[in-house]
mmCIF file of C-alpha atoms in Angstrom:
data_model
loop_
_atom_site.group_PDB
_atom_site.id
_atom_site.type_symbol
_atom_site.label_atom_id
_atom_site.label_comp_id
_atom_site.label_asym_id
_atom_site.label_seq_id
_atom_site.Cartn_x
_atom_site.Cartn_y
_atom_site.Cartn_z
ATOM 1 C CA GLU T 1 70.878 -95.931 -61.848
ATOM 2 C CA THR T 2 70.178 -94.996 -58.232
ATOM 3 C CA GLY T 3 66.661 -94.580 -56.932
ATOM 4 C CA VAL T 4 65.235 -91.975 -54.571
ATOM 5 C CA THR T 5 66.861 -92.066 -51.149
ATOM 6 C CA GLN T 6 65.603 -90.372 -47.996
ATOM 7 C CA SER T 7 67.116 -89.718 -44.592
ATOM 8 C CA PRO T 8 66.616 -90.244 -41.773
ATOM 9 C CA THR T 9 64.320 -93.254 -41.988
ATOM 10 C CA HIS T 10 62.869 -92.758 -38.525
ATOM 11 C CA LEU T 11 62.999 -89.921 -36.035
ATOM 12 C CA ILE T 12 61.273 -88.789 -32.858
ATOM 13 C CA LYS T 13 60.783 -85.132 -31.950
ATOM 14 C CA THR T 14 58.863 -83.246 -29.315
ATOM 15 C CA ARG T 15 56.175 -80.662 -29.900
ATOM 16 C CA GLY T 16 57.581 -77.250 -30.809
ATOM 17 C CA GLN T 17 60.858 -78.557 -32.201
ATOM 18 C CA GLN T 18 62.065 -78.245 -35.783
ATOM 19 C CA VAL T 19 62.967 -81.044 -38.203
ATOM 20 C CA THR T 20 64.826 -81.322 -41.516
ATOM 21 C CA LEU T 21 64.278 -84.274 -43.830
ATOM 22 C CA ARG T 22 66.515 -84.956 -46.813
ATOM 23 C CA CYS T 23 66.020 -86.510 -50.222
ATOM 24 C CA SER T 24 68.227 -87.444 -53.154
ATOM 25 C CA SER T 25 66.308 -87.718 -56.388
ATOM 26 C CA GLN T 26 66.610 -90.459 -58.969
ATOM 27 C CA SER T 27 69.431 -89.979 -61.435
ATOM 28 C CA GLY T 28 68.368 -87.672 -64.277
ATOM 29 C CA HIS T 29 65.230 -86.364 -62.513
ATOM 30 C CA ASN T 30 65.052 -82.588 -62.011
ATOM 31 C CA THR T 31 61.719 -82.359 -60.159
ATOM 32 C CA VAL T 32 61.095 -83.286 -56.540
ATOM 33 C CA SER T 33 57.743 -83.504 -54.756
ATOM 34 C CA TRP T 34 57.069 -83.998 -51.071
ATOM 35 C CA TYR T 35 54.023 -85.756 -49.632
ATOM 36 C CA GLN T 36 52.745 -86.384 -46.108
ATOM 37 C CA GLN T 37 51.032 -89.707 -45.436
ATOM 38 C CA ALA T 38 49.206 -90.199 -42.149
ATOM 39 C CA LEU T 39 48.372 -93.725 -41.045
ATOM 40 C CA GLY T 40 45.565 -95.194 -43.136
ATOM 41 C CA GLN T 41 45.454 -92.217 -45.496
ATOM 42 C CA GLY T 42 46.642 -91.536 -48.996
ATOM 43 C CA PRO T 43 49.663 -89.287 -49.569
ATOM 44 C CA GLN T 44 48.862 -85.564 -49.295
ATOM 45 C CA PHE T 45 50.798 -83.167 -51.522
ATOM 46 C CA ILE T 46 52.969 -80.648 -49.659
ATOM 47 C CA PHE T 47 54.960 -78.949 -52.437
ATOM 48 C CA GLN T 48 57.036 -79.503 -55.545
ATOM 49 C CA TYR T 49 60.399 -78.092 -56.596
ATOM 50 C CA TYR T 50 61.641 -77.749 -60.147
ATOM 51 C CA ARG T 51 65.120 -76.426 -60.831
ATOM 52 C CA GLU T 52 65.462 -75.021 -57.314
ATOM 53 C CA GLU T 53 62.150 -73.136 -57.331
ATOM 54 C CA GLU T 54 58.819 -74.023 -55.703
ATOM 55 C CA ASN T 55 56.522 -75.114 -58.488
ATOM 56 C CA GLY T 56 53.294 -75.870 -56.630
ATOM 57 C CA ARG T 57 52.038 -76.124 -53.070
ATOM 58 C CA GLY T 58 49.277 -78.025 -51.310
ATOM 59 C CA ASN T 59 47.214 -76.961 -48.286
ATOM 60 C CA PHE T 60 50.024 -76.876 -45.771
ATOM 61 C CA PRO T 61 50.938 -73.919 -43.514
ATOM 62 C CA PRO T 62 54.099 -71.845 -44.047
ATOM 63 C CA ARG T 63 55.918 -73.677 -41.260
ATOM 64 C CA PHE T 64 56.380 -76.388 -43.902
ATOM 65 C CA SER T 65 59.190 -75.163 -46.162
ATOM 66 C CA GLY T 66 61.634 -76.671 -48.573
ATOM 67 C CA LEU T 67 64.719 -76.297 -50.683
ATOM 68 C CA GLN T 68 66.080 -77.860 -53.818
ATOM 69 C CA PHE T 69 69.798 -77.815 -54.532
ATOM 70 C CA PRO T 70 71.650 -77.589 -57.869
ATOM 71 C CA ASN T 71 72.168 -81.370 -57.858
ATOM 72 C CA TYR T 72 68.339 -81.701 -57.542
ATOM 73 C CA SER T 73 68.472 -83.096 -54.010
ATOM 74 C CA SER T 74 65.958 -81.552 -51.648
ATOM 75 C CA GLU T 75 65.109 -80.791 -48.045
ATOM 76 C CA LEU T 76 61.803 -80.514 -46.211
ATOM 77 C CA ASN T 77 61.810 -78.363 -43.087
ATOM 78 C CA VAL T 78 59.003 -78.289 -40.553
ATOM 79 C CA ASN T 79 59.036 -75.702 -37.772
ATOM 80 C CA ALA T 80 57.054 -75.616 -34.536
ATOM 81 C CA LEU T 81 56.155 -79.300 -34.734
ATOM 82 C CA GLU T 82 52.639 -80.329 -33.718
ATOM 83 C CA LEU T 83 51.360 -83.752 -32.697
ATOM 84 C CA ASP T 84 49.401 -84.001 -35.974
ATOM 85 C CA ASP T 85 52.644 -83.726 -37.935
ATOM 86 C CA SER T 86 53.363 -87.351 -37.015
ATOM 87 C CA ALA T 87 53.346 -89.147 -40.364
ATOM 88 C CA LEU T 88 55.391 -90.780 -43.095
ATOM 89 C CA TYR T 89 57.019 -88.081 -45.231
ATOM 90 C CA LEU T 90 57.575 -89.180 -48.786
ATOM 91 C CA CYS T 91 59.852 -87.661 -51.365
ATOM 92 C CA ALA T 92 59.288 -88.394 -55.037
ATOM 93 C CA SER T 93 61.180 -87.416 -58.146
ATOM 94 C CA SER T 94 59.970 -87.143 -61.710
ATOM 95 C CA LEU T 95 61.390 -86.400 -65.108
ATOM 96 C CA GLY T 96 60.157 -82.862 -65.581
ATOM 97 C CA SER T 97 57.336 -80.832 -64.074
ATOM 98 C CA ILE T 98 54.982 -80.502 -67.039
ATOM 99 C CA GLY T 99 52.962 -82.958 -69.038
ATOM 100 C CA ILE T 100 51.442 -86.166 -67.806
ATOM 101 C CA ALA T 101 54.900 -87.694 -67.234
ATOM 102 C CA ALA T 102 55.099 -85.304 -64.281
ATOM 103 C CA GLY T 103 52.517 -87.509 -62.578
ATOM 104 C CA GLU T 104 54.653 -90.615 -62.897
ATOM 105 C CA LEU T 105 56.466 -90.290 -59.602
ATOM 106 C CA PHE T 106 59.302 -92.369 -58.239
ATOM 107 C CA PHE T 107 59.080 -92.454 -54.459
ATOM 108 C CA GLY T 108 61.635 -93.031 -51.757
ATOM 109 C CA GLU T 109 60.849 -95.232 -48.783
ATOM 110 C CA GLY T 110 59.983 -92.251 -46.615
ATOM 111 C CA SER T 111 60.953 -90.726 -43.298
ATOM 112 C CA ARG T 112 58.752 -91.765 -40.386
ATOM 113 C CA LEU T 113 58.325 -88.791 -38.029
ATOM 114 C CA THR T 114 56.842 -89.190 -34.569
ATOM 115 C CA VAL T 115 56.034 -86.044 -32.591
ATOM 116 C CA LEU T 116 55.572 -86.498 -28.828
ATOM 117 C CA GLU R 1 37.818 -79.395 -55.107
ATOM 118 C CA ASP R 2 39.198 -82.519 -56.736
ATOM 119 C CA GLN R 3 38.214 -85.693 -54.998
ATOM 120 C CA VAL R 4 39.299 -89.294 -55.448
ATOM 121 C CA THR R 5 37.314 -92.059 -53.748
ATOM 122 C CA GLN R 6 38.453 -95.664 -53.677
ATOM 123 C CA SER R 7 36.424 -98.700 -52.786
ATOM 124 C CA PRO R 8 36.423 -101.005 -51.031
ATOM 125 C CA GLU R 9 38.722 -99.747 -48.264
ATOM 126 C CA ALA R 10 39.931 -103.289 -47.668
ATOM 127 C CA LEU R 11 39.610 -106.523 -49.603
ATOM 128 C CA ARG R 12 40.555 -110.067 -48.659
ATOM 129 C CA LEU R 13 40.834 -112.671 -51.410
ATOM 130 C CA GLN R 14 41.871 -116.270 -51.647
ATOM 131 C CA GLU R 15 44.721 -117.014 -53.996
ATOM 132 C CA GLY R 16 43.274 -117.328 -57.505
ATOM 133 C CA GLU R 17 40.067 -115.437 -56.670
ATOM 134 C CA SER R 18 39.769 -112.589 -59.189
ATOM 135 C CA SER R 19 38.253 -109.237 -58.226
ATOM 136 C CA SER R 20 38.206 -105.518 -59.031
ATOM 137 C CA LEU R 21 39.080 -102.335 -57.188
ATOM 138 C CA ASN R 22 37.229 -99.111 -57.945
ATOM 139 C CA CYS R 23 38.411 -95.507 -58.172
ATOM 140 C CA SER R 24 35.853 -92.754 -58.743
ATOM 141 C CA TYR R 25 36.761 -89.108 -59.136
ATOM 142 C CA THR R 26 35.263 -85.670 -59.377
ATOM 143 C CA VAL R 27 37.465 -83.436 -61.469
ATOM 144 C CA SER R 28 36.645 -80.849 -64.085
ATOM 145 C CA GLY R 29 38.137 -82.165 -67.284
ATOM 146 C CA LEU R 30 39.968 -85.437 -66.668
ATOM 147 C CA ARG R 31 43.571 -85.238 -67.822
ATOM 148 C CA GLY R 32 44.596 -88.778 -67.018
ATOM 149 C CA LEU R 33 44.658 -91.123 -64.057
ATOM 150 C CA PHE R 34 47.445 -92.948 -62.236
ATOM 151 C CA TRP R 35 47.616 -96.225 -60.320
ATOM 152 C CA TYR R 36 50.272 -96.943 -57.702
ATOM 153 C CA ARG R 37 51.054 -99.885 -55.446
ATOM 154 C CA GLN R 38 52.308 -99.400 -51.884
ATOM 155 C CA ASP R 39 53.794 -102.134 -49.717
ATOM 156 C CA PRO R 40 53.723 -101.677 -45.912
ATOM 157 C CA GLY R 41 56.387 -99.245 -44.708
ATOM 158 C CA LYS R 42 57.461 -98.387 -48.268
ATOM 159 C CA GLY R 43 56.847 -95.565 -50.699
ATOM 160 C CA PRO R 44 54.304 -95.997 -53.493
ATOM 161 C CA GLU R 45 55.439 -97.656 -56.723
ATOM 162 C CA PHE R 46 54.107 -96.343 -60.031
ATOM 163 C CA LEU R 47 52.056 -98.892 -62.006
ATOM 164 C CA PHE R 48 50.050 -97.252 -64.804
ATOM 165 C CA THR R 49 49.007 -94.034 -66.452
ATOM 166 C CA LEU R 50 45.660 -94.018 -68.244
ATOM 167 C CA TYR R 51 45.391 -91.055 -70.572
ATOM 168 C CA SER R 52 41.752 -91.027 -71.675
ATOM 169 C CA ALA R 53 38.414 -92.784 -71.306
ATOM 170 C CA GLY R 54 38.379 -96.192 -72.962
ATOM 171 C CA GLU R 55 42.054 -96.859 -72.431
ATOM 172 C CA GLU R 56 43.296 -100.087 -70.822
ATOM 173 C CA LYS R 57 46.728 -101.050 -69.497
ATOM 174 C CA GLU R 58 47.980 -104.447 -68.321
ATOM 175 C CA LYS R 59 50.876 -105.638 -66.186
ATOM 176 C CA GLU R 60 51.106 -109.276 -65.169
ATOM 177 C CA ARG R 61 47.871 -110.054 -63.265
ATOM 178 C CA LEU R 62 46.734 -106.409 -63.182
ATOM 179 C CA LYS R 63 44.552 -104.658 -65.729
ATOM 180 C CA ALA R 64 43.500 -101.019 -65.364
ATOM 181 C CA THR R 65 40.566 -99.501 -67.238
ATOM 182 C CA LEU R 66 39.214 -95.965 -67.415
ATOM 183 C CA THR R 67 35.784 -94.490 -68.114
ATOM 184 C CA LYS R 68 34.659 -90.870 -67.918
ATOM 185 C CA LYS R 69 33.677 -91.274 -64.276
ATOM 186 C CA GLU R 70 35.792 -94.039 -62.775
ATOM 187 C CA SER R 71 38.648 -96.468 -63.137
ATOM 188 C CA PHE R 72 38.899 -100.123 -62.250
ATOM 189 C CA LEU R 73 41.917 -102.190 -61.346
ATOM 190 C CA HIS R 74 41.132 -105.801 -62.182
ATOM 191 C CA ILE R 75 43.226 -108.466 -60.486
ATOM 192 C CA THR R 76 43.117 -111.853 -62.204
ATOM 193 C CA ALA R 77 44.077 -114.994 -60.281
ATOM 194 C CA PRO R 78 45.920 -113.038 -57.578
ATOM 195 C CA LYS R 79 48.876 -114.407 -55.641
ATOM 196 C CA PRO R 80 49.925 -113.592 -52.060
ATOM 197 C CA GLU R 81 52.668 -111.313 -53.414
ATOM 198 C CA ASP R 82 49.946 -109.069 -54.860
ATOM 199 C CA SER R 83 49.025 -108.102 -51.292
ATOM 200 C CA ALA R 84 49.526 -104.338 -50.957
ATOM 201 C CA THR R 85 47.634 -101.062 -50.843
ATOM 202 C CA TYR R 86 46.619 -99.864 -54.287
ATOM 203 C CA LEU R 87 46.393 -96.095 -54.705
ATOM 204 C CA CYS R 88 44.597 -94.191 -57.418
ATOM 205 C CA ALA R 89 45.480 -90.580 -58.267
ATOM 206 C CA VAL R 90 44.391 -87.839 -60.670
ATOM 207 C CA PRO R 91 46.220 -84.679 -61.714
ATOM 208 C CA ARG R 92 45.510 -81.661 -59.504
ATOM 209 C CA SER R 93 43.286 -78.951 -60.874
ATOM 210 C CA GLY R 94 44.953 -75.816 -62.164
ATOM 211 C CA GLY R 95 46.865 -77.319 -65.048
ATOM 212 C CA SER R 96 49.627 -79.240 -63.283
ATOM 213 C CA TYR R 97 49.912 -83.009 -63.368
ATOM 214 C CA ILE R 98 50.910 -83.331 -59.717
ATOM 215 C CA PRO R 99 48.912 -86.331 -58.446
ATOM 216 C CA THR R 100 46.108 -86.062 -55.899
ATOM 217 C CA PHE R 101 45.775 -89.466 -54.240
ATOM 218 C CA GLY R 102 42.847 -91.404 -52.876
ATOM 219 C CA ARG R 103 43.031 -93.274 -49.576
ATOM 220 C CA GLY R 104 43.741 -96.565 -51.262
ATOM 221 C CA THR R 105 42.406 -100.110 -51.135
ATOM 222 C CA SER R 106 44.244 -102.514 -48.866
ATOM 223 C CA LEU R 107 44.374 -105.915 -50.573
ATOM 224 C CA ILE R 108 45.291 -109.115 -48.767
ATOM 225 C CA VAL R 109 45.577 -112.341 -50.757
ATOM 226 C CA HIS R 110 45.561 -115.501 -48.668
ATOM 227 C CA PRO R 111 47.397 -118.618 -49.897
#
């Protein structure tokens, strides 16, 4: 059984650029959530995808967008990068999107984004 | 708006010195609570789900309890490998169970 994998692990961008982060969910999990974690903070919910459709969104602007593919892998895209977008971006998968089991998330190790 | 507050922000213990971490929350109608552990530079690792007030869960040296207003994570006779940030989370309002996280408690256990 493979866990959640994310790529790239680290990347540096400049303000105004665009970035795509990728995630492969744990085997058998059909729901993917993305979180942003700034230094010293808890993870902040960006959005969730269930069976290729957005299933919930946090307080993030539209320049944060995502996709989920038929194999349940996912992408997070951020346009017009700002300095405050520098953070650890975490992908998590879960077995389903409803019921309390949906809160039992399996996280990847994250993608560390630095915006200069 | 849902809010999760964890205290203390940081805690230093000697090996074997038991203590407790606190998680208080303001949600309308608690529908469970989650505890996670996060090692530096890693993603959080799921520890426990507590479903209702009065419930307790244990795993090795960790014991989580839940009341109607707060949760405690008790650490008994900790070891250096218990050093990590411990995150508490509650389901978002609106019916989903997507976790809303607190800022965490950074625990360091000295040998």
